[in-house]
Short mmCIF file of C-alpha atoms in Angstrom, two decimals:
data_model
loop_
_atom_site.label_atom_id
_atom_site.label_comp_id
_atom_site.label_asym_id
_atom_site.label_seq_id
_atom_site.Cartn_x
_atom_site.Cartn_y
_atom_site.Cartn_z
CA MET A 1 71.82 -90.30 48.80
CA ALA A 2 68.33 -90.40 46.20
CA HIS A 3 70.81 -90.66 43.06
CA GLU A 4 72.89 -93.51 45.00
CA ILE A 5 69.01 -95.23 45.26
CA GLU A 6 68.56 -94.07 41.34
CA ILE A 7 71.81 -96.01 40.18
CA ASP A 8 70.83 -99.13 42.26
CA SER A 9 67.24 -99.54 41.20
CA GLU A 10 68.66 -98.90 37.76
CA ALA A 11 71.23 -101.66 38.00
CA ASP A 12 69.40 -104.24 39.50
CA LEU A 13 66.42 -103.52 37.43
CA GLY A 14 66.24 -107.40 35.89
CA ARG A 15 66.65 -109.22 38.81
CA THR A 16 63.15 -110.33 40.74
CA THR A 17 64.98 -110.90 44.11
CA PHE A 18 67.25 -107.52 44.04
CA GLU A 19 63.92 -105.80 42.54
CA ALA A 20 61.90 -107.13 45.95
CA GLU A 21 64.96 -106.22 48.41
CA ASP A 22 65.27 -102.52 46.28
CA LEU A 23 61.99 -102.28 47.24
CA TYR A 24 62.24 -103.20 50.38
CA LYS A 25 65.15 -100.90 50.58
CA GLN A 26 63.21 -97.99 49.25
CA ARG A 27 60.88 -98.62 52.03
CA THR A 28 62.78 -97.57 54.86
CA PRO A 29 62.72 -94.16 54.39
CA ILE A 30 59.57 -92.13 54.79
CA THR A 31 59.05 -90.56 51.78
CA LYS A 32 59.13 -91.72 48.58
CA PRO A 33 60.23 -90.47 45.21
CA PRO A 34 58.09 -90.99 42.53
CA ALA A 35 60.55 -90.61 39.63
CA PRO A 36 62.25 -93.62 40.18
CA ARG A 37 59.38 -95.65 39.71
CA LEU A 38 58.50 -94.18 36.52
CA GLN A 39 61.81 -94.35 35.23
CA SER A 40 61.67 -98.48 36.10
CA ARG A 41 58.38 -99.26 34.64
CA ARG A 42 59.20 -97.33 31.40
CA ALA A 43 62.87 -99.46 31.46
CA SER A 44 60.75 -102.59 31.81
CA MET A 45 58.12 -101.49 29.33
CA GLN A 46 61.18 -101.06 27.00
CA GLU A 47 63.13 -104.99 28.35
CA THR A 48 60.74 -107.03 27.27
CA PRO A 49 57.77 -106.67 24.57
CA TRP A 50 54.36 -107.12 26.38
CA THR A 51 51.59 -109.27 24.94
CA ILE A 52 48.29 -109.42 26.09
CA LYS A 53 48.82 -112.56 27.88
CA ASP A 54 50.90 -111.01 30.46
CA SER A 55 47.68 -109.04 31.30
CA PHE A 56 46.08 -112.40 32.74
CA ASN A 57 48.94 -113.26 34.75
CA VAL A 58 46.48 -112.29 37.79
CA GLU A 59 45.75 -114.54 40.84
CA THR A 60 42.97 -114.57 42.43
CA LYS A 61 43.34 -112.80 45.35
CA ASP A 62 44.99 -110.40 43.72
CA VAL A 63 41.94 -109.29 42.14
CA VAL A 64 39.78 -109.43 45.06
CA GLN A 65 42.61 -107.30 46.77
CA ARG A 66 42.32 -104.73 44.34
CA CYS A 67 38.48 -105.07 44.41
CA ILE A 68 38.67 -104.10 48.05
CA HIS A 69 41.20 -101.08 47.65
CA THR A 70 39.00 -99.84 44.86
CA LEU A 71 35.74 -99.52 47.48
CA ILE A 72 37.86 -98.18 50.17
CA PRO A 73 40.36 -95.88 48.55
CA THR A 74 42.66 -95.61 51.57
CA VAL A 75 45.87 -96.75 49.75
CA ASN A 76 47.69 -95.81 46.58
CA PHE A 77 46.03 -97.97 44.05
CA PHE A 78 49.18 -98.20 42.21
CA ASP A 79 51.03 -99.61 45.11
CA VAL A 80 48.38 -101.97 45.26
CA VAL A 81 48.67 -102.99 41.80
CA ASP A 82 52.71 -102.81 42.08
CA ASP A 83 53.53 -102.53 38.72
CA ARG A 84 51.41 -105.39 37.08
CA PRO A 85 48.36 -103.83 35.72
CA ASP A 86 45.65 -106.15 35.04
CA LEU A 87 42.93 -106.81 32.31
CA TYR A 88 41.04 -109.32 33.68
CA GLY A 89 40.03 -107.28 36.81
CA PRO A 90 38.53 -104.29 34.28
CA PHE A 91 36.87 -106.40 31.42
CA TRP A 92 35.10 -108.62 34.24
CA ILE A 93 33.97 -106.10 36.12
CA THR A 94 32.73 -103.78 33.36
CA THR A 95 31.11 -106.67 32.15
CA THR A 96 29.28 -107.42 35.40
CA VAL A 97 28.65 -103.85 35.94
CA ILE A 98 26.61 -103.93 32.46
CA GLN A 99 24.72 -107.22 33.54
CA ALA A 100 23.78 -105.78 37.27
CA LEU A 101 22.76 -102.41 35.25
CA PHE A 102 20.32 -104.54 33.19
CA PHE A 103 19.48 -106.90 35.71
CA SER A 104 18.34 -104.08 38.39
CA ASN A 105 16.47 -102.44 35.51
CA SER A 106 15.05 -105.34 34.39
CA ILE A 107 13.45 -106.83 37.66
CA THR A 108 11.87 -103.23 38.87
CA GLU A 109 10.55 -103.54 35.39
CA TYR A 110 9.31 -107.11 36.33
CA ALA A 111 7.89 -106.18 39.90
CA ARG A 112 5.86 -103.08 38.10
CA TYR A 113 4.62 -105.63 35.94
CA ALA A 114 3.39 -108.64 37.85
CA THR A 115 1.87 -106.09 40.36
CA GLY A 116 -0.45 -104.69 37.61
CA HIS A 117 1.67 -101.42 36.60
CA GLY A 118 3.10 -100.66 33.67
CA THR A 119 3.67 -102.43 30.24
CA SER A 120 4.62 -106.07 29.72
CA GLY A 121 8.20 -107.59 29.47
CA TYR A 122 11.71 -106.32 29.60
CA SER A 123 13.44 -104.57 26.74
CA ILE A 124 16.68 -105.85 25.41
CA LYS A 125 17.16 -102.54 24.40
CA LYS A 126 18.57 -102.00 28.34
CA LEU A 127 21.36 -103.96 27.49
CA ILE A 128 22.85 -102.43 25.03
CA SER A 129 22.15 -99.43 26.76
CA ALA A 130 24.53 -100.28 29.28
CA ALA A 131 27.32 -102.06 27.25
CA SER A 132 27.54 -98.85 25.01
CA ILE A 133 27.76 -96.19 28.31
CA ILE A 134 29.99 -98.26 30.38
CA TYR A 135 32.34 -100.15 27.74
CA GLY A 136 32.37 -97.18 25.65
CA TYR A 137 32.89 -94.38 28.72
CA THR A 138 35.35 -96.64 30.49
CA THR A 139 37.54 -97.23 27.21
CA ILE A 140 37.37 -93.65 25.71
CA ILE A 141 38.00 -91.78 28.78
CA ALA A 142 40.84 -93.45 29.67
CA VAL A 143 42.38 -93.72 26.31
CA LEU A 144 41.73 -89.70 26.21
CA LEU A 145 42.92 -89.46 29.72
CA TRP A 146 46.72 -91.04 28.19
CA GLY A 147 46.57 -89.11 25.33
CA ILE A 148 46.72 -86.39 27.09
CA LEU A 149 49.25 -87.21 29.84
CA VAL A 150 51.32 -88.49 27.39
CA TRP A 151 51.18 -85.44 25.39
CA ASN A 152 51.96 -83.65 28.32
CA LYS A 153 54.90 -85.65 28.88
CA CYS A 154 53.96 -87.33 32.19
CA ASN A 155 54.37 -91.04 30.74
CA PRO A 156 51.98 -92.82 32.45
CA LYS A 157 51.08 -96.57 30.86
CA LEU A 158 47.91 -97.16 28.96
CA LEU A 159 47.00 -100.18 30.95
CA ASP A 160 47.25 -97.94 33.81
CA CYS A 161 45.10 -95.81 33.20
CA LEU A 162 42.79 -98.70 31.75
CA CYS A 163 43.10 -100.47 34.90
CA LEU A 164 42.09 -97.72 37.15
CA TYR A 165 38.81 -97.33 35.17
CA GLY A 166 38.32 -100.06 35.08
CA TYR A 167 38.67 -101.34 38.45
CA ALA A 168 36.30 -97.78 39.46
CA ASN A 169 33.02 -99.23 38.09
CA ILE A 170 33.10 -101.82 40.80
CA VAL A 171 31.52 -98.97 42.83
CA TRP A 172 28.27 -98.99 40.68
CA LEU A 173 28.12 -102.40 41.13
CA PRO A 174 26.65 -102.16 45.12
CA VAL A 175 24.46 -98.69 43.62
CA SER A 176 22.98 -101.19 41.04
CA LEU A 177 22.15 -104.21 42.84
CA ALA A 178 20.87 -102.08 46.13
CA THR A 179 18.23 -100.19 44.09
CA PRO A 180 15.49 -102.66 43.60
CA PRO A 181 15.00 -103.62 46.96
CA PHE A 182 14.28 -99.62 48.13
CA GLY A 183 12.40 -99.20 44.86
CA LEU A 184 9.30 -101.70 46.82
CA LEU A 185 9.17 -97.78 48.85
CA SER A 186 6.83 -94.96 48.46
CA THR A 187 7.68 -93.10 44.96
CA LEU A 188 9.34 -89.63 46.96
CA ALA A 189 11.27 -92.21 49.32
CA SER A 190 12.85 -94.64 46.56
CA HIS A 191 13.75 -91.52 44.42
CA ILE A 192 15.20 -89.83 47.45
CA VAL A 193 17.16 -93.10 48.30
CA LYS A 194 18.11 -93.82 44.90
CA TYR A 195 19.61 -90.47 44.23
CA VAL A 196 21.75 -90.74 47.79
CA LEU A 197 22.64 -94.55 46.46
CA THR A 198 23.95 -92.76 43.40
CA GLY A 199 25.93 -90.02 44.85
CA ILE A 200 27.83 -92.28 47.81
CA GLY A 201 28.72 -94.39 44.43
CA LEU A 202 29.93 -91.44 42.63
CA LEU A 203 32.09 -89.93 45.58
CA ILE A 204 33.69 -93.08 46.35
CA SER A 205 34.93 -93.03 42.72
CA ILE A 206 35.62 -89.48 42.52
CA VAL A 207 37.64 -90.05 45.80
CA PHE A 208 39.17 -93.09 43.72
CA LEU A 209 40.00 -91.78 40.59
CA THR A 210 41.70 -88.01 41.91
CA ARG A 211 43.37 -89.31 44.48
CA ASN A 212 45.22 -91.75 42.49
CA LEU A 213 45.85 -89.39 39.02
CA TYR A 214 46.52 -86.12 40.95
CA PRO A 215 50.67 -87.57 42.00
CA ILE A 216 50.45 -88.28 37.71
CA CYS A 217 48.76 -85.52 36.53
CA GLN A 218 50.79 -83.16 39.16
CA GLN A 219 54.14 -83.82 37.07
CA ALA A 220 52.09 -82.04 33.95
CA GLY A 221 52.17 -78.78 36.00
CA SER A 222 49.74 -76.92 38.68
CA ASN A 223 47.02 -74.96 36.17
CA LEU A 224 46.70 -78.33 33.48
CA CYS A 225 46.49 -80.46 36.59
CA LYS A 226 43.49 -78.48 37.83
CA LEU A 227 42.33 -78.76 34.78
CA LEU A 228 42.83 -82.21 34.00
CA LEU A 229 41.04 -83.20 37.61
CA PHE A 230 38.22 -80.78 37.04
CA GLY A 231 37.70 -83.08 33.48
CA ILE A 232 37.68 -86.32 35.39
CA ILE A 233 35.09 -84.95 37.91
CA VAL A 234 32.48 -83.41 35.57
CA PHE A 235 32.94 -86.91 32.93
CA HIS A 236 32.62 -88.82 36.24
CA CYS A 237 29.35 -87.11 37.16
CA LEU A 238 27.81 -87.09 33.40
CA LEU A 239 27.83 -91.14 33.22
CA ALA A 240 25.88 -91.21 37.39
CA LEU A 241 23.67 -88.89 36.05
CA SER A 242 23.36 -90.96 32.81
CA LEU A 243 23.11 -93.91 35.05
CA GLN A 244 20.72 -92.25 37.22
CA LEU A 245 18.44 -90.93 34.80
CA ILE A 246 18.41 -94.49 32.16
CA PHE A 247 18.53 -97.07 34.52
CA PHE A 248 17.55 -96.45 38.20
CA SER A 249 14.97 -93.98 37.31
CA MET B 1 22.68 -160.38 16.48
CA THR B 2 26.52 -161.13 17.51
CA ASP B 3 27.96 -160.27 13.82
CA ILE B 4 25.79 -157.34 14.17
CA GLY B 5 27.72 -155.96 17.02
CA LYS B 6 31.11 -157.47 15.49
CA HIS B 7 30.56 -155.00 12.91
CA ASN B 8 29.31 -151.95 15.18
CA THR B 9 32.29 -152.11 17.37
CA GLU B 10 34.47 -152.27 13.93
CA ILE B 11 32.74 -149.33 12.64
CA GLU B 12 33.00 -147.28 15.76
CA GLN B 13 36.76 -148.15 16.08
CA ASP B 14 37.70 -147.08 12.72
CA GLU B 15 35.56 -143.84 13.54
CA MET B 16 37.44 -143.25 16.06
CA GLU B 17 40.22 -143.53 14.96
CA ASN B 18 40.19 -141.72 12.00
CA LEU B 19 38.53 -138.63 14.37
CA LEU B 20 41.65 -138.95 16.94
CA ARG B 21 44.42 -138.66 13.90
CA MET B 22 42.70 -135.61 12.63
CA ASP B 23 43.51 -132.10 13.74
CA PRO B 24 40.31 -129.58 14.21
CA VAL B 25 41.15 -127.48 11.39
CA ARG B 26 40.86 -130.80 9.30
CA SER B 27 38.06 -131.90 10.81
CA SER B 28 36.13 -128.88 10.07
CA LEU B 29 37.82 -129.25 6.49
CA ASP B 30 36.08 -132.84 6.97
CA VAL B 31 32.67 -131.66 7.91
CA GLU B 32 32.60 -129.37 4.62
CA SER B 33 34.04 -132.01 2.05
CA ARG B 34 31.66 -134.09 3.51
CA ALA B 35 28.71 -132.11 2.66
CA ILE B 36 29.43 -131.21 -0.30
CA GLU B 37 30.59 -134.86 -1.02
CA PRO B 38 33.46 -134.94 -3.34
CA ASP B 39 35.58 -137.73 -4.78
CA ASN B 40 38.26 -137.43 -1.96
CA ILE B 41 40.06 -140.24 -0.56
CA ALA B 42 39.33 -139.58 3.05
CA GLY B 43 35.78 -138.77 2.15
CA GLU B 44 35.27 -142.33 0.27
CA SER B 45 36.85 -144.01 3.66
CA ILE B 46 34.72 -142.31 5.73
CA VAL B 47 31.55 -143.02 3.48
CA GLU B 48 33.03 -146.76 2.22
CA THR B 49 33.53 -147.34 6.41
CA ARG B 50 30.07 -146.03 7.48
CA PHE B 51 28.30 -148.40 4.26
CA THR B 52 30.01 -151.80 4.65
CA GLY B 53 28.94 -151.54 8.29
CA GLY B 54 25.29 -150.94 8.58
CA ASP B 55 21.99 -151.57 6.56
CA SER B 56 22.54 -150.51 2.63
CA LEU B 57 20.70 -147.24 2.27
CA ASP B 58 20.79 -145.59 -0.85
CA GLU B 59 20.37 -141.61 0.37
CA PRO B 60 23.94 -140.53 1.56
CA ILE B 61 22.69 -137.46 2.55
CA ARG B 62 19.96 -139.39 5.26
CA VAL B 63 22.69 -141.31 5.95
CA THR B 64 25.03 -138.58 6.66
CA LEU B 65 22.65 -136.15 8.46
CA PHE B 66 22.69 -139.65 11.04
CA ASN B 67 26.06 -139.86 11.71
CA GLU B 68 26.12 -136.32 12.68
CA PHE B 69 23.25 -136.13 14.70
CA ARG B 70 24.44 -139.43 16.27
CA ALA B 71 28.13 -137.58 16.89
CA ILE B 72 25.77 -134.48 18.60
CA GLY B 73 23.82 -136.95 21.21
CA GLU B 74 27.08 -138.81 21.76
CA LYS B 75 29.25 -134.83 22.68
CA LEU B 76 26.08 -133.74 24.70
CA VAL B 77 25.87 -137.02 27.21
CA TYR B 78 29.69 -136.64 27.90
CA VAL B 79 29.20 -132.79 28.21
CA LEU B 80 26.00 -133.24 30.45
CA TYR B 81 27.36 -136.41 32.50
CA PRO B 82 31.73 -135.54 32.48
CA LYS B 83 33.11 -138.78 32.87
CA ASN B 84 34.94 -138.94 29.61
CA ALA B 85 37.02 -135.93 28.07
CA GLN B 86 38.56 -138.07 25.48
CA VAL B 87 35.43 -137.72 23.26
CA LEU B 88 35.33 -133.79 23.48
CA ARG B 89 38.74 -133.53 22.41
CA ASP B 90 37.00 -133.92 18.72
CA TRP B 91 35.18 -130.90 18.91
CA ASP B 92 32.25 -129.30 16.70
CA LEU B 93 30.03 -126.63 16.67
CA TRP B 94 26.86 -128.09 15.31
CA GLY B 95 25.01 -128.65 19.05
CA PRO B 96 25.44 -125.15 19.79
CA LEU B 97 24.28 -124.09 16.68
CA ILE B 98 21.47 -125.44 17.22
CA PHE B 99 20.81 -124.92 21.14
CA SER B 100 21.46 -120.78 20.75
CA LEU B 101 19.48 -120.70 17.78
CA VAL B 102 16.60 -122.62 19.45
CA ILE B 103 17.06 -120.62 22.96
CA ALA B 104 16.80 -117.65 20.68
CA LEU B 105 14.03 -118.31 18.64
CA ALA B 106 11.75 -119.45 21.88
CA LEU B 107 12.91 -116.04 23.33
CA ALA B 108 12.22 -113.71 20.77
CA LEU B 109 8.63 -115.68 20.39
CA SER B 110 7.63 -115.28 23.61
CA THR B 111 7.68 -111.44 24.10
CA ASP B 112 6.16 -108.53 21.64
CA LYS B 113 6.42 -108.16 18.46
CA ILE B 114 7.69 -104.88 18.11
CA GLU B 115 11.21 -106.32 20.32
CA ARG B 116 11.09 -109.87 18.39
CA GLU B 117 13.94 -109.51 16.22
CA SER B 118 16.16 -107.33 18.33
CA VAL B 119 15.48 -110.11 20.95
CA PHE B 120 16.59 -113.02 18.64
CA THR B 121 19.93 -110.91 17.79
CA VAL B 122 20.77 -109.40 20.90
CA VAL B 123 20.32 -113.38 22.20
CA VAL B 124 22.47 -115.16 19.56
CA ALA B 125 25.06 -112.24 19.76
CA LEU B 126 24.61 -112.52 23.33
CA ILE B 127 25.42 -116.73 23.40
CA TRP B 128 27.83 -116.69 20.61
CA PHE B 129 30.24 -113.75 22.31
CA GLY B 130 29.71 -114.81 26.06
CA GLU B 131 31.00 -118.39 24.49
CA ALA B 132 34.08 -117.02 23.06
CA VAL B 133 34.48 -114.23 25.24
CA CYS B 134 34.46 -117.05 28.17
CA SER B 135 36.81 -119.52 25.92
CA LEU B 136 39.33 -116.63 25.07
CA ASN B 137 39.53 -116.11 28.88
CA ILE B 138 40.47 -119.60 29.71
CA LYS B 139 43.02 -119.48 27.26
CA LEU B 140 44.37 -116.23 28.21
CA LEU B 141 44.34 -117.52 31.86
CA GLY B 142 47.34 -120.45 31.14
CA ALA B 143 44.74 -123.26 30.43
CA ASN B 144 46.23 -125.86 27.70
CA ILE B 145 43.05 -126.50 26.11
CA SER B 146 42.11 -125.18 22.15
CA ILE B 147 39.83 -122.06 22.09
CA PHE B 148 37.55 -124.52 19.62
CA GLN B 149 36.76 -126.76 22.26
CA SER B 150 35.75 -124.63 25.30
CA MET B 151 33.31 -123.21 23.04
CA CYS B 152 32.40 -127.26 21.78
CA ILE B 153 32.17 -127.47 25.40
CA LEU B 154 30.27 -124.54 26.64
CA GLY B 155 27.99 -124.63 23.96
CA TYR B 156 26.77 -128.33 24.63
CA SER B 157 26.75 -127.34 28.34
CA SER B 158 23.94 -124.72 27.29
CA PHE B 159 21.34 -127.63 26.54
CA PRO B 160 19.65 -127.38 30.05
CA LEU B 161 19.05 -123.72 29.50
CA MET B 162 17.44 -124.95 26.41
CA ILE B 163 14.91 -126.54 27.86
CA ALA B 164 14.40 -124.06 30.31
CA SER B 165 14.12 -121.45 27.47
CA ILE B 166 11.30 -123.70 26.01
CA VAL B 167 9.14 -124.79 29.22
CA CYS B 168 9.39 -120.77 30.12
CA ALA B 169 8.06 -119.81 26.72
CA PHE B 170 5.04 -122.08 27.28
CA VAL B 171 4.28 -122.07 30.75
CA PRO B 172 2.96 -118.74 32.46
CA LEU B 173 3.07 -120.17 36.05
CA ILE B 174 5.80 -118.47 38.00
CA PHE B 175 5.63 -121.80 40.11
CA ILE B 176 7.15 -123.87 38.01
CA ARG B 177 9.61 -121.06 35.89
CA ILE B 178 11.41 -120.65 39.27
CA PRO B 179 12.29 -124.22 39.92
CA VAL B 180 13.11 -125.25 36.36
CA ILE B 181 15.19 -122.23 35.76
CA VAL B 182 17.35 -122.28 38.97
CA ALA B 183 17.55 -126.37 38.29
CA MET B 184 18.56 -126.23 34.69
CA TYR B 185 20.64 -123.38 35.83
CA ALA B 186 22.37 -125.33 38.19
CA TRP B 187 22.97 -128.36 35.59
CA THR B 188 24.35 -126.27 33.22
CA LEU B 189 27.09 -124.26 35.83
CA PHE B 190 27.54 -128.48 36.59
CA ALA B 191 28.09 -129.88 32.80
CA ALA B 192 30.44 -125.93 32.18
CA MET B 193 32.46 -127.15 35.04
CA GLY B 194 34.16 -130.05 32.75
CA VAL B 195 35.80 -127.30 30.20
CA LEU B 196 38.26 -127.08 34.05
CA GLN B 197 38.91 -130.69 33.94
CA ASN B 198 41.81 -131.01 33.04
CA SER B 199 43.35 -126.94 32.72
CA ASN B 200 46.19 -126.53 34.80
CA LEU B 201 44.76 -123.32 36.53
CA SER B 202 46.01 -123.94 40.22
CA ASN B 203 45.15 -120.31 41.76
CA LYS B 204 43.51 -119.43 38.70
CA LYS B 205 40.33 -121.37 39.38
CA LEU B 206 38.15 -118.92 40.29
CA LEU B 207 38.97 -116.06 38.13
CA ALA B 208 38.09 -119.02 35.24
CA VAL B 209 34.71 -120.09 37.04
CA TYR B 210 33.16 -116.42 37.59
CA PRO B 211 32.87 -115.57 33.59
CA LEU B 212 30.75 -119.19 33.41
CA PHE B 213 28.70 -117.60 36.28
CA LEU B 214 28.00 -114.38 35.15
CA PHE B 215 27.95 -115.53 31.55
CA TYR B 216 25.13 -118.14 32.54
CA PHE B 217 22.76 -116.46 34.60
CA SER B 218 22.82 -113.73 32.69
CA LEU B 219 21.31 -116.22 29.89
CA ALA B 220 19.39 -117.82 32.55
CA TRP B 221 18.27 -114.34 33.74
CA ILE B 222 16.60 -113.43 30.23
CA ILE B 223 15.15 -116.47 29.90
CA PHE B 224 13.11 -116.26 32.82
CA LEU B 225 11.83 -112.64 31.77
#
């Protein structure tokens, strides 16, 4: 039965309508085997040469839907992506987070300057720091993860890793925009609230990343899977700590 | 009087015909050739048309600069009041260069001495990189507009923010800065919508508009600080 489904999916790979029918048929069984999706993904990658314009072939409602499912990680993200990862969301979400971090930090500094405390003006170096940290983290960790998974024959797409980490950055947008209002509280209360906000953002993004990477890492073996997930969590905690110390304090 | 009007009309028609025939690459080459002034046929014809129409001036450099500033003014008017998109097809980056340098200079002079070089460098890089990335984004989404043409429109659209940067550099009152920066930001966004006027982005218009909103917001925020 599984073998028959596999042959059908391979045979009808090039046609859009039949592919939709196959997806509809495949959804009728309760469990969905991960292997056919990976095989069909690899075959589709080999068929047509990929251009960067294809990764921007996405509509507004698709991007909005993916953002919502990142902030509420109840569905598998790769089912939402549906084998069409984009680079629009990762790039502009990352850029928005950089601007939001700079906005949050500079509005806090401006409030201190307006009320008489602290030095005057803002620091343009905060913008450079935000760009370096967020762009660097998203790109380097995604490429590193992709390299490790390819080395262990899990065969993910680089675009999937970039898409996953790019959309994961969206949790820092409400965290950074919520920090300035709570900065008006007293010192102790504002510190507690900021750490709680950062903790919530960290928790949501860790759930999002581990939930979606676990099925892929599982193919690399049990021990390596645990090691990879542990590394993902540690690096994400380091990111949250960096953002907390540089921009939210 | 009527003769002078006819001559001006002839000059404008000749110049428009010449400009419409050129490719963007040729127009950039033509700008270079006009700056150096070699004895080319195209250069001679352009110089001849300009000389025969107007007054007899002795200095070609003055005439060249005057015509360049007039072209900048014409594009600026068409960008800020988008009615005729035909003129914007002949792109240039002179206006964007002037506006970005003025904005960066105003911001650098109004900050502390320690950070002036950093502010100037980051603001110039932010403006040009932002315009290039937004233009590339519009191109990748499938619009049938060239990257340099959209960079031209986005660059000219930042003229209201240049006014805001000059006002905010000299006026410390917050009750004047906020209305000025909000009004100029809205006007800049309104002018920048012209870049999407002839593009065929039906379902992706919001995806093309959002980066413009983000880019000009970050620029307006830095101007306000």
